[in-house]
Coordinates of C-alpha atoms in Angstrom, one line a residue:
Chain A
X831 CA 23.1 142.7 -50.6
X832 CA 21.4 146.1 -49.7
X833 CA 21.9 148.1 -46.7
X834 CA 19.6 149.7 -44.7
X835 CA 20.8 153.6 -43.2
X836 CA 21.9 152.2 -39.9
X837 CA 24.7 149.7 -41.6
X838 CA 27.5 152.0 -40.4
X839 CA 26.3 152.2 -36.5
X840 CA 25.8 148.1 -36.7
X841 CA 29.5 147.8 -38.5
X842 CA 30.7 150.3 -35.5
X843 CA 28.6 148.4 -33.1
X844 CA 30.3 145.1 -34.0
X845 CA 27.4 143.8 -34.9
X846 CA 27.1 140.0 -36.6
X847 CA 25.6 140.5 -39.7
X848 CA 23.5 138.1 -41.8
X849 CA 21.8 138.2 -45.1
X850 CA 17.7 138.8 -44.3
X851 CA 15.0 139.6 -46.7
X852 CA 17.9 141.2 -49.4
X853 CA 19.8 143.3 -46.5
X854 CA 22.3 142.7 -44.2
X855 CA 20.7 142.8 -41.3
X856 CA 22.5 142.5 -37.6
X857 CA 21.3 139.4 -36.2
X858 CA 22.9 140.3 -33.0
X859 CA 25.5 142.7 -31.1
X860 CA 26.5 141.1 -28.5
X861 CA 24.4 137.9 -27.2
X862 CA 20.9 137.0 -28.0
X863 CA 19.9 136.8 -24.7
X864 CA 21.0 139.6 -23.2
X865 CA 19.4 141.7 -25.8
X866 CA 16.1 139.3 -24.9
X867 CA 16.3 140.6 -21.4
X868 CA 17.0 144.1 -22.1
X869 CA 13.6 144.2 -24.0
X870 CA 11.8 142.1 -21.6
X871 CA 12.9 144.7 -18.4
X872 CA 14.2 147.6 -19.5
X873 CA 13.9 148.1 -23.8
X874 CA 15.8 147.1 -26.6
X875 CA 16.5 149.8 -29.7
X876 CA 15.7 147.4 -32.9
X877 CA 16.8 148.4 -36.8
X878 CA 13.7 147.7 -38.8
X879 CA 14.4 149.3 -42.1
X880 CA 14.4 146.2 -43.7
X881 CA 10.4 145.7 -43.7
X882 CA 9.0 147.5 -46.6
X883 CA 7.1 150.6 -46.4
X884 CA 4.1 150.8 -49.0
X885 CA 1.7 153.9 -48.8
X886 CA -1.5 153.5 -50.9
X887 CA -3.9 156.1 -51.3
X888 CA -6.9 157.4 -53.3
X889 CA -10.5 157.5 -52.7
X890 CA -11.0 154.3 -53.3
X891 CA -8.4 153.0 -51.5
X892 CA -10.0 151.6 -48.3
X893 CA -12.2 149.5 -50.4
X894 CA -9.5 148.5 -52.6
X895 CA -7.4 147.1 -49.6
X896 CA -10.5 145.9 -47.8
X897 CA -11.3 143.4 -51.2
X898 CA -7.8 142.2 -50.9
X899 CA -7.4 141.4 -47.2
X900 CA -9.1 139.9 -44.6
X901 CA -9.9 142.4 -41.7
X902 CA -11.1 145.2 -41.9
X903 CA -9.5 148.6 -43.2
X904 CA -12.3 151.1 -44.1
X905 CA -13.5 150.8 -40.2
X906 CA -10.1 152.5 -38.8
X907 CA -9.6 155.3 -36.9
X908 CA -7.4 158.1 -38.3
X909 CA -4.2 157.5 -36.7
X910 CA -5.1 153.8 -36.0
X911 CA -2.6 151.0 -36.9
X912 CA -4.7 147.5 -37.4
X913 CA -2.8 144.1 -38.0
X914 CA -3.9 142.7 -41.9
X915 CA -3.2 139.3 -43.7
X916 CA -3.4 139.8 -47.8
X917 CA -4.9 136.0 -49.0
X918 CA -4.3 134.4 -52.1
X919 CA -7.2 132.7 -53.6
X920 CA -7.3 129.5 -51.5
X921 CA -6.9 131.7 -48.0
X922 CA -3.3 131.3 -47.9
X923 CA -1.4 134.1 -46.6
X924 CA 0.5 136.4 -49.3
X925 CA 1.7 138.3 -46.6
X926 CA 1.1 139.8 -42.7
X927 CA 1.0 143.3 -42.5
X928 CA 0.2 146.3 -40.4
X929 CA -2.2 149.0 -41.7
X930 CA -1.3 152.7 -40.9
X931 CA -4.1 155.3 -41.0
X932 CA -2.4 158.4 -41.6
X933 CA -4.8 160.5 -43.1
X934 CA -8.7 160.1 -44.7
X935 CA -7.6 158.7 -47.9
X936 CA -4.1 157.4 -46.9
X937 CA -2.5 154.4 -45.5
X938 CA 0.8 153.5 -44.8
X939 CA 1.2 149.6 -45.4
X940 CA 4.4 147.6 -43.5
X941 CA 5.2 144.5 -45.3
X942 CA 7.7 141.6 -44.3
X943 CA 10.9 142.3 -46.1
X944 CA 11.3 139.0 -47.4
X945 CA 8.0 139.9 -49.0
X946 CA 8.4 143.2 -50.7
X947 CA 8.9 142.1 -54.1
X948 CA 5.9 139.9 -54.5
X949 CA 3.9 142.0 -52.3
X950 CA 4.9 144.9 -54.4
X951 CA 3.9 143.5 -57.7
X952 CA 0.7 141.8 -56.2
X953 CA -0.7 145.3 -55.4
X954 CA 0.7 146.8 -58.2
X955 CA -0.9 144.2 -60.7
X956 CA -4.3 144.1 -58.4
X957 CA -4.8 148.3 -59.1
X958 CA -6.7 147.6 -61.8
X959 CA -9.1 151.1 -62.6
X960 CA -8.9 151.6 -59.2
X961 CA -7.6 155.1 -59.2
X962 CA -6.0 154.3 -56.3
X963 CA -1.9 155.0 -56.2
X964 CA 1.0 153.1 -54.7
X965 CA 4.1 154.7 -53.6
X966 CA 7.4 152.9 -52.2
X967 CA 9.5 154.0 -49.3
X968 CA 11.4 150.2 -49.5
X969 CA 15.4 151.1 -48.9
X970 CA 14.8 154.9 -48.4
X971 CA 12.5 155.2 -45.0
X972 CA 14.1 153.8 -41.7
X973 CA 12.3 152.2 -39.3
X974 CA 13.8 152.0 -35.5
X975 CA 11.7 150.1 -33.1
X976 CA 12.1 150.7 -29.3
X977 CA 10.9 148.1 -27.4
X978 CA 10.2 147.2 -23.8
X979 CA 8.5 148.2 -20.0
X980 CA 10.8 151.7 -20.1
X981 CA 10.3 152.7 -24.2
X982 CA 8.4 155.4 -22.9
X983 CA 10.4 156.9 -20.5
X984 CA 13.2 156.5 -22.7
X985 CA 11.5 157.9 -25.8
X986 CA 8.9 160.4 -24.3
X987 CA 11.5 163.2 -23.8
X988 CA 12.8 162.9 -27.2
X989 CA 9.2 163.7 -28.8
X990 CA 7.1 167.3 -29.4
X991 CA 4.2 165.3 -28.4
X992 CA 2.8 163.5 -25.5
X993 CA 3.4 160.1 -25.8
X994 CA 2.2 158.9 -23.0
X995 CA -0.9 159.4 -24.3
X996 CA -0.6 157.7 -27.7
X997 CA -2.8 154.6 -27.6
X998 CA -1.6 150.9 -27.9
X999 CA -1.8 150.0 -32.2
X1000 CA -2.2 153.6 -32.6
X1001 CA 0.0 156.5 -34.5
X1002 CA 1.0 159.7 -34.5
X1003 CA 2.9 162.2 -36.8
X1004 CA 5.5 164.5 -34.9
X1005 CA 9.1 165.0 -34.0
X1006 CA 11.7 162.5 -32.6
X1007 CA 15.2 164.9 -31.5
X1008 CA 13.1 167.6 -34.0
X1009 CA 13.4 165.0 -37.3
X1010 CA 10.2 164.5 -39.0
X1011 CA 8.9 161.0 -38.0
X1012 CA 5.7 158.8 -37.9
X1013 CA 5.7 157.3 -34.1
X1014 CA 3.1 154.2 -33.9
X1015 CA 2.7 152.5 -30.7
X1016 CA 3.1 149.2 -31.9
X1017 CA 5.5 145.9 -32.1
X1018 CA 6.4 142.6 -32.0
X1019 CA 7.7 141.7 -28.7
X1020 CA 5.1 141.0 -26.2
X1021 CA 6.2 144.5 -24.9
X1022 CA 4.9 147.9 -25.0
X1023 CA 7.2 149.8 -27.6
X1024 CA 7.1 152.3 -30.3
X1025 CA 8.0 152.1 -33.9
X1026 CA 9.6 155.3 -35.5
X1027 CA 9.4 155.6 -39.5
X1028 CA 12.0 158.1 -40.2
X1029 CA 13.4 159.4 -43.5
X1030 CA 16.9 157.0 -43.9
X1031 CA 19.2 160.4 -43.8
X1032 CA 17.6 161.2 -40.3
X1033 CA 18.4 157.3 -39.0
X1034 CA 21.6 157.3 -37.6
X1035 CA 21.0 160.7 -35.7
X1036 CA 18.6 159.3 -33.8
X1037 CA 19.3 155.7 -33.2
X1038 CA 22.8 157.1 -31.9
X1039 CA 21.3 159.9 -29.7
X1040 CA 18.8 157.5 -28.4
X1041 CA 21.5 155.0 -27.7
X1042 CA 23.5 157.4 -25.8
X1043 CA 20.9 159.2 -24.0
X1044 CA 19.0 156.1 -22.4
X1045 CA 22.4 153.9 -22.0
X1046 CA 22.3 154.6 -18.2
X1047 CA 18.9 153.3 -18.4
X1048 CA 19.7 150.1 -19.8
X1049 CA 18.7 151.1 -23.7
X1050 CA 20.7 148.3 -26.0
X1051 CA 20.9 147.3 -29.5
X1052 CA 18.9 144.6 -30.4
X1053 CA 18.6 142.1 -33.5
X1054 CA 16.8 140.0 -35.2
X1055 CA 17.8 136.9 -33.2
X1056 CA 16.4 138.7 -29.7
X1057 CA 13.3 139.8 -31.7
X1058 CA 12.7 136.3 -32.9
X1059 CA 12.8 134.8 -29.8
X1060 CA 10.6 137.4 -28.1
X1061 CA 7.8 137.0 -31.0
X1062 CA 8.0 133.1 -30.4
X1063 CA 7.8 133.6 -26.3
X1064 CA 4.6 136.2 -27.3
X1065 CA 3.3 133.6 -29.9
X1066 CA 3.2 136.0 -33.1
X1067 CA 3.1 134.3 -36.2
X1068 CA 6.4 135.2 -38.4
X1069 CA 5.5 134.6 -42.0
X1070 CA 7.2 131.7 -43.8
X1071 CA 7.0 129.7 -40.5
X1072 CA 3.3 130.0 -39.1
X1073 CA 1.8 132.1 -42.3
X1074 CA 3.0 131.0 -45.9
X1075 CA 1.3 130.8 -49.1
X1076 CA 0.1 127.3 -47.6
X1077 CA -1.2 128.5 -44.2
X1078 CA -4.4 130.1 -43.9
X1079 CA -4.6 133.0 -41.2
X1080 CA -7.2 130.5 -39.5
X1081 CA -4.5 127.9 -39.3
X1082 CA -2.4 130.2 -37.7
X1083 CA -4.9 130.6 -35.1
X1084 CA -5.7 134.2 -36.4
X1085 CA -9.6 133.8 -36.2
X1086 CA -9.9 137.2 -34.6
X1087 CA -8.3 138.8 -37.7
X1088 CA -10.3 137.5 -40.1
X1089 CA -13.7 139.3 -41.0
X1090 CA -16.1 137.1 -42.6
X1091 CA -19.0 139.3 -42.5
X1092 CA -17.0 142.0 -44.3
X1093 CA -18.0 142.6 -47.8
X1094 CA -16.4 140.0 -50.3
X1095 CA -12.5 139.7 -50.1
X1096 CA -10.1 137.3 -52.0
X1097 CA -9.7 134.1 -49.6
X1098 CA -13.3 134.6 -48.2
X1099 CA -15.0 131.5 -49.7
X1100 CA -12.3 129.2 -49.0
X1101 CA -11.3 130.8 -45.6
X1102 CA -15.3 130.8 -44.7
X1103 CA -15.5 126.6 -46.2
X1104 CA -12.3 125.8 -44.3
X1105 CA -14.1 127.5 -40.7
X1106 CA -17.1 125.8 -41.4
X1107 CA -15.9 122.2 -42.0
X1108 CA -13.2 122.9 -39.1
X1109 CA -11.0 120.0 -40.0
X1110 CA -7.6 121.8 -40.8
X1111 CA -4.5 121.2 -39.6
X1112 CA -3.4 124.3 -37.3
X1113 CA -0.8 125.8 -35.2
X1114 CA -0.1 125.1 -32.2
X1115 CA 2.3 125.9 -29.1
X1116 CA 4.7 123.0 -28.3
X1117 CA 6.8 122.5 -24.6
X1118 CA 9.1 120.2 -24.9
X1119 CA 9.7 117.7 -21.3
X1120 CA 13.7 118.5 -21.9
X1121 CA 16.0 121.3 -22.5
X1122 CA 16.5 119.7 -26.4
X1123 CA 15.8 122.8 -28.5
X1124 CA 12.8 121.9 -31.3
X1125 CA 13.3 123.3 -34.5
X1126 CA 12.1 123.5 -37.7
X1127 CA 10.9 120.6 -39.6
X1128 CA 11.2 118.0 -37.1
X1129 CA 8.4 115.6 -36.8
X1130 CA 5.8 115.6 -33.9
X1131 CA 3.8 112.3 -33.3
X1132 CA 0.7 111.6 -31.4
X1133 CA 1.5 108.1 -30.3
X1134 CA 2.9 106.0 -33.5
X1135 CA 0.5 108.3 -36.0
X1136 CA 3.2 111.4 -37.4
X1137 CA 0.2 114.3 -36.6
X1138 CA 2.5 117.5 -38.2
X1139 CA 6.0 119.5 -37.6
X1140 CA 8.0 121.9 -35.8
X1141 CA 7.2 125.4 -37.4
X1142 CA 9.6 127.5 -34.9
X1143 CA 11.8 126.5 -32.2
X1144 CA 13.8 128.6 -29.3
X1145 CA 14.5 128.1 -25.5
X1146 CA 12.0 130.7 -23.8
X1147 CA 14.3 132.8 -21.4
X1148 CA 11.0 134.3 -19.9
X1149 CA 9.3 130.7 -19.8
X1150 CA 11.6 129.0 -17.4
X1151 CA 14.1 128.8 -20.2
X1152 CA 12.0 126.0 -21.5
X1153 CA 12.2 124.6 -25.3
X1154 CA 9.2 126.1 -26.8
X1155 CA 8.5 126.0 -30.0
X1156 CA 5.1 125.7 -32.5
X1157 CA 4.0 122.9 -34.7
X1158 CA 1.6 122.7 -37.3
X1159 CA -0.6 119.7 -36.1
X1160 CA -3.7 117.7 -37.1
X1161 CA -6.8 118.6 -35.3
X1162 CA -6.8 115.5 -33.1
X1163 CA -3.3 116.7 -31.6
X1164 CA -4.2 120.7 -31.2
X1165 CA -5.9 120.6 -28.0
X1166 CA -4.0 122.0 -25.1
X1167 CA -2.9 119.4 -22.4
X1168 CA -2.3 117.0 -25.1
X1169 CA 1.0 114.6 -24.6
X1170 CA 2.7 114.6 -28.3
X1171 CA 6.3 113.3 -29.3
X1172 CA 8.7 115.2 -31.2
X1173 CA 11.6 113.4 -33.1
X1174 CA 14.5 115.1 -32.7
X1175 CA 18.0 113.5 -34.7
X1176 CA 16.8 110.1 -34.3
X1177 CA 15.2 110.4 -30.7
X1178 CA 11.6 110.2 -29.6
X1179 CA 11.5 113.6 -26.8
X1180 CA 8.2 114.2 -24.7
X1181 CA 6.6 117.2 -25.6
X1182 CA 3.1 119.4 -24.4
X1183 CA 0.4 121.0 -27.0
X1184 CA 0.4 124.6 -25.1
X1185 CA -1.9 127.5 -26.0
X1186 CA -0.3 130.7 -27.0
X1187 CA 1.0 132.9 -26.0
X1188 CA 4.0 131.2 -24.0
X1189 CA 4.3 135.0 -22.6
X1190 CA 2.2 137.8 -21.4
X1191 CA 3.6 141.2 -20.1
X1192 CA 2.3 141.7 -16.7
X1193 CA 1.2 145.5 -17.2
X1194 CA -1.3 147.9 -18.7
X1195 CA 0.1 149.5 -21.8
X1196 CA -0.7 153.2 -21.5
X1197 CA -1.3 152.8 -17.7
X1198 CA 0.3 156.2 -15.8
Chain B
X782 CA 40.4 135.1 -28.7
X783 CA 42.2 132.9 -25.8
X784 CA 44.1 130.2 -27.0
X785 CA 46.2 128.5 -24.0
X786 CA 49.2 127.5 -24.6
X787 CA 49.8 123.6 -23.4
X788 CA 46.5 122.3 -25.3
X789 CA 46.3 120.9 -28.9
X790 CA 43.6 122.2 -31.3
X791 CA 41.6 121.1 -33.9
X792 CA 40.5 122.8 -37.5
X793 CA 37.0 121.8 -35.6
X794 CA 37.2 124.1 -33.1
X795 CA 37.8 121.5 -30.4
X796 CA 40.3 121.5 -27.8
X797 CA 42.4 118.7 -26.4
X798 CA 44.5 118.6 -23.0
X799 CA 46.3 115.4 -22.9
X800 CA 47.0 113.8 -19.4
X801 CA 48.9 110.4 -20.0
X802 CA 46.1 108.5 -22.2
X803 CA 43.6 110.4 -21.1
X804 CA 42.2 113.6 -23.0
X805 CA 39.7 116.4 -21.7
X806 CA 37.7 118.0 -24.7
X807 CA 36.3 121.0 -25.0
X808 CA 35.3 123.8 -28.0
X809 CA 37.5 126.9 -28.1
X810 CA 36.7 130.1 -27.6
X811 CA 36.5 131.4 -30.8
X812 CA 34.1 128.6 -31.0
X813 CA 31.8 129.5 -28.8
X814 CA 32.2 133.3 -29.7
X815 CA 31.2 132.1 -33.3
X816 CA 28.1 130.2 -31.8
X817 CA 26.6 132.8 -29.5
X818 CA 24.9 131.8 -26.6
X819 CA 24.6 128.3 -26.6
X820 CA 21.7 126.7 -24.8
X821 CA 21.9 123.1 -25.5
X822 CA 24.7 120.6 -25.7
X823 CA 24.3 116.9 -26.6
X824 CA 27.2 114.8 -25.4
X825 CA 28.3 110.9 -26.8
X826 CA 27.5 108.8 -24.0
X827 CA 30.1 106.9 -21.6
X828 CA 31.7 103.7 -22.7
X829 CA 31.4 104.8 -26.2
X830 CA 34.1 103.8 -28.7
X831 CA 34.3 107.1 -30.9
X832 CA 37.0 107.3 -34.1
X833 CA 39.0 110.7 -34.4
X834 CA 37.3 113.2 -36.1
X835 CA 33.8 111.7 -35.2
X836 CA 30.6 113.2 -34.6
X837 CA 29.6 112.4 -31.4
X838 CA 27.1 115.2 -30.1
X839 CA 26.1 118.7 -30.9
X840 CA 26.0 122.2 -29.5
X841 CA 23.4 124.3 -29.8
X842 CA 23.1 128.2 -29.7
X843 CA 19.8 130.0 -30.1
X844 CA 19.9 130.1 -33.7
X845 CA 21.8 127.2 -34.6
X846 CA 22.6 123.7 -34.4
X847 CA 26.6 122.6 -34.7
X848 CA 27.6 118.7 -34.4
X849 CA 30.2 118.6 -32.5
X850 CA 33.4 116.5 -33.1
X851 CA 35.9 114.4 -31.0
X852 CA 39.6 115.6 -32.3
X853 CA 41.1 112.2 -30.5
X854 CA 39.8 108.5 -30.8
X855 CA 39.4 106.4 -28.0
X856 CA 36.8 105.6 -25.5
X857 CA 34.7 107.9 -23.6
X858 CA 35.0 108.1 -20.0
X859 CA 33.0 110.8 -18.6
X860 CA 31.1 114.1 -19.6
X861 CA 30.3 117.2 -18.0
X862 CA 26.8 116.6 -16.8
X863 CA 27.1 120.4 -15.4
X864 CA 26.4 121.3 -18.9
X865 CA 23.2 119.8 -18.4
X866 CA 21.6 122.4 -16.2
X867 CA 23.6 125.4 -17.4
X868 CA 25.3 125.0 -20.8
X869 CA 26.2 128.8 -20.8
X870 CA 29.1 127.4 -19.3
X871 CA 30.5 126.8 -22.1
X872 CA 30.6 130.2 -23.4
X873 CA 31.6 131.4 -20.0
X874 CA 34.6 129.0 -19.5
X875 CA 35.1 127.7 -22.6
X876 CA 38.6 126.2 -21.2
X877 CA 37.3 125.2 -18.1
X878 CA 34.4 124.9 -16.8
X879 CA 32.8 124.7 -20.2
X880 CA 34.8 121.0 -21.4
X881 CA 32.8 118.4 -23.2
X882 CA 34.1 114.8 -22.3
X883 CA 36.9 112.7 -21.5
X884 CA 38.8 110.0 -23.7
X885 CA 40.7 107.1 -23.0
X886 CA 43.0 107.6 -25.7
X887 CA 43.9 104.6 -28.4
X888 CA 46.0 103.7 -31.6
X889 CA 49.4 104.8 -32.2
X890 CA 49.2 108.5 -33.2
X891 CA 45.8 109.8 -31.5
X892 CA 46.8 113.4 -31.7
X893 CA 47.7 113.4 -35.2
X894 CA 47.2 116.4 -37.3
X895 CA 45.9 118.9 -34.1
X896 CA 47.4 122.1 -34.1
X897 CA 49.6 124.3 -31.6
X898 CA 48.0 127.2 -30.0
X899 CA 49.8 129.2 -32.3
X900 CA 49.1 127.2 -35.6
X901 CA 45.5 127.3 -34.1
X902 CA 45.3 131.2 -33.7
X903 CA 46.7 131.4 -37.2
X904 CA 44.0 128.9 -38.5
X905 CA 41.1 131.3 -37.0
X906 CA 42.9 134.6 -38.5
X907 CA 42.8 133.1 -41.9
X908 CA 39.2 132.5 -41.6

């Protein structure tokens, strides 16, 4: 098992490990839900370094990443951070992704972790006479995520720039404690939040010193079991669950992501047949009637007929502590409002078809 | 970990207090330490006849989903319906607050092969 450059602060943190995407990976410190809460009212300081770090760059390279995905990369901004799905022929999801604009010819890519290898050999083998390059920073970049309503009081002293005025799914390159980092105003909470990509010997420097300095402010450790729940509560797909091989982005509910009247990309004809015939089973958000946690794989009926299964499943501390979960349904079942059953060891539970999100923050990101 | 001395354990994780022929069960602390935060608990239902060692409900953290055993046999007379509405009090008071159910206690041996509170903390140590 592989370890990112923050192992030794989770092993001094007490942290429970577990084994995720090839590292050991703290799932949490020391409860789940307070680290949920921390993020949702104050912020929560996340170790990220797991997620692979691809940069890809060339003249070509927009167009070479625009054919293989389905939004839109030659369109963004210089410093702009966009939110990509690579499709497999039949509009399956290889993988979910965030684009990094970091210079004219030069992206930054972030794949899952459990993804790197294929994803890494899939671009690799697509390069073709491209020109373009590819260039790894899996295991040796960190990547420390701050999270939540205060992330940019608690970050925005710690920076040579303003950060304040860094815009939401946007990046900037500058200092964090006078380390070289890429700071991207992005995440996967629900919650405003930055994302720090950090050369692995600078990590520990400043995930401590962070740590420290905002721990009168409420700044706390927080794994991948807070940030799992928080992404369900928010309604972002996490792939494997709502995006796999098998799931197309529009099954996911990912309509706005996908850019049909882009020049041809891989997935486009089936992706454009499956919109057009609309007839797909998609994802949903469930509430169950009970407190009975739904989780993954169990059955959801629409009367007698079995219409699809749980994808994810959680209580929702910021939804009433309600068991929320999503499903994968039939189109006859997807509509909001609609009374479903799930089956859960044996026992029939009422349930609700919800839209997502389950969660929305109630402020402006950016606002003064 | 606690481990109160006066109980009987079992290499479940439950833990027994024996009143005459009745038994209160609950999970231990290093139980529910092991769990996390546990946010759902399913208990057997009253009147049932349950064997020792029996699955008869399950405990649920936010990551995980553990059946949860009876360590005596006997029939069950009551369960902690305050679990319903706030089963975090199981990792508050794991020993109190936090039991499971009640057993009428039957057959000849029904707390054969629990463990002492120390046999029990020497059980966790060694993993």
């Amino acid at each position: 098992m592989k370890q990112t450059a923050l192992y030794d602060e989770h092993v001094k943190l007490r942290a429970r490990l577990i084994p995720f995407g090839g590292f050991d990976m703290p799932v949490q410190y020391e409860s789940i839900l307070k680290e949920h809460e921390a993020v949702r009212k104050r912020a929560g300081l996340f170790d990220l370094s797991h997620m692979a770090q691809f940069v890809v760059e060339g003249e070509a390279a927009a167009e070479w990443a625009d054919r293989l995905t389905v939004n839109a990369v030659p369109t963004m901004k210089l410093g702009q951070a966009r939110y990509n799905i690579f499709t497999n022929e039949q509009g399956g999801a290889h993988d979910d992704v965030i684009f990094y604009r970091l210079d004219d010819q030069r992206w930054m890519v972030v794949v899952n972790a459990g993804n790197a290898d294929k994803m890494w050999k899939y671009l690799n083998d697509n390069i073709g006479d491209s020109g373009v390059k590819l260039h790894s920073r899996h295991g040796k970049n960190a990547l420390i995520a701050i999270q939540g309503p205060r992330s940019v009081a608690m970050l925005g002293t710690h920076v040579d720039f303003d950060l304040n005025a860094l815009k939401y799914y946007f990046c900037t390159q500058g200092n964090v404690y006078g380390k070289d980092a890429i700071v991207a105003r992005t995440g996967y909470t629900g919650e405003d939040g930055f994302e720090i990509f950090v050369d692995g010997r600078d990590a520990s420097e400043i995930w401590t010193r962070l740590l420290a300095d905002n721990a009168g402010a409420g700044l706390i450790p927080a794994g991948l079991g807070a940030r799992d729940v928080l992404r369900l509560e928010a309604g972002m797909p996490l792939y494997g669950h709502e995006l796999t091989e098998e799931i197309t982005p529009l099954q996911a509910g990912l309509d706005w992501v996908v850019k049909l009247d882009k020049p041809q990309f891989v997935g486009e004809t089936a992706l454009a047949t499956q919109k057009a015939a609309d007839d797909f089973p998609r994802i949903v958000g469930i509430v169950m009637d009970g407190r009975a946690p739904a989780r993954e794989g169990y059955h959801v009926f629409l009367g007698e007929k079995r219409v699809g299964e749980i994808r994810s499943g959680s209580i929702g501390p910021s939804v009433g502590n309600k068991s929320i979960g999503t499903a994968l349904v039939e189109k006859e079942a997807a509509t909001p409002g609609t009374d479903v059953v799930v089956h859960i060891r044996g026992t029939a539970y009422g349930a609700k078809v919800m839209q997502l999100p389950f969660y929305k923050r109630s402020y402006k990101i950016g606002a003064a | 970990m606690a481990q109160p001395e006066g109980l009987l354990y079992s290499k479940e994780h439950e833990w027994v207090k024996i009143d005459g022929d009745k038994a209160t069960v609950g999970i231990t602390d290093y139980a529910q330490d092991s769990l996390g935060d546990i946010v759902y608990v399913e208990l057997p239902k009253v009147g049932k006849q349950v064997a020792q060692s029996a699955a008869v409900g399950v405990v649920e953290s936010v990551k995980a989903v553990s059946d949860l055993f009876t360590p005596v046999g006997g029939e069950i007379l009551e369960v902690n319906s305050a679990l319903d509405n706030d089963p975090a009090l199981v990792n508050r008071e794991p020993f109190e607050g936090g039991w499971m159910f009640k057993v009428k206690l039957a057959g000849d041996s029904p707390t054969a092969g629990l463990l002492s509170a120390a046999d029990y903390e020497k059980f966790t140590k060694e993993g």
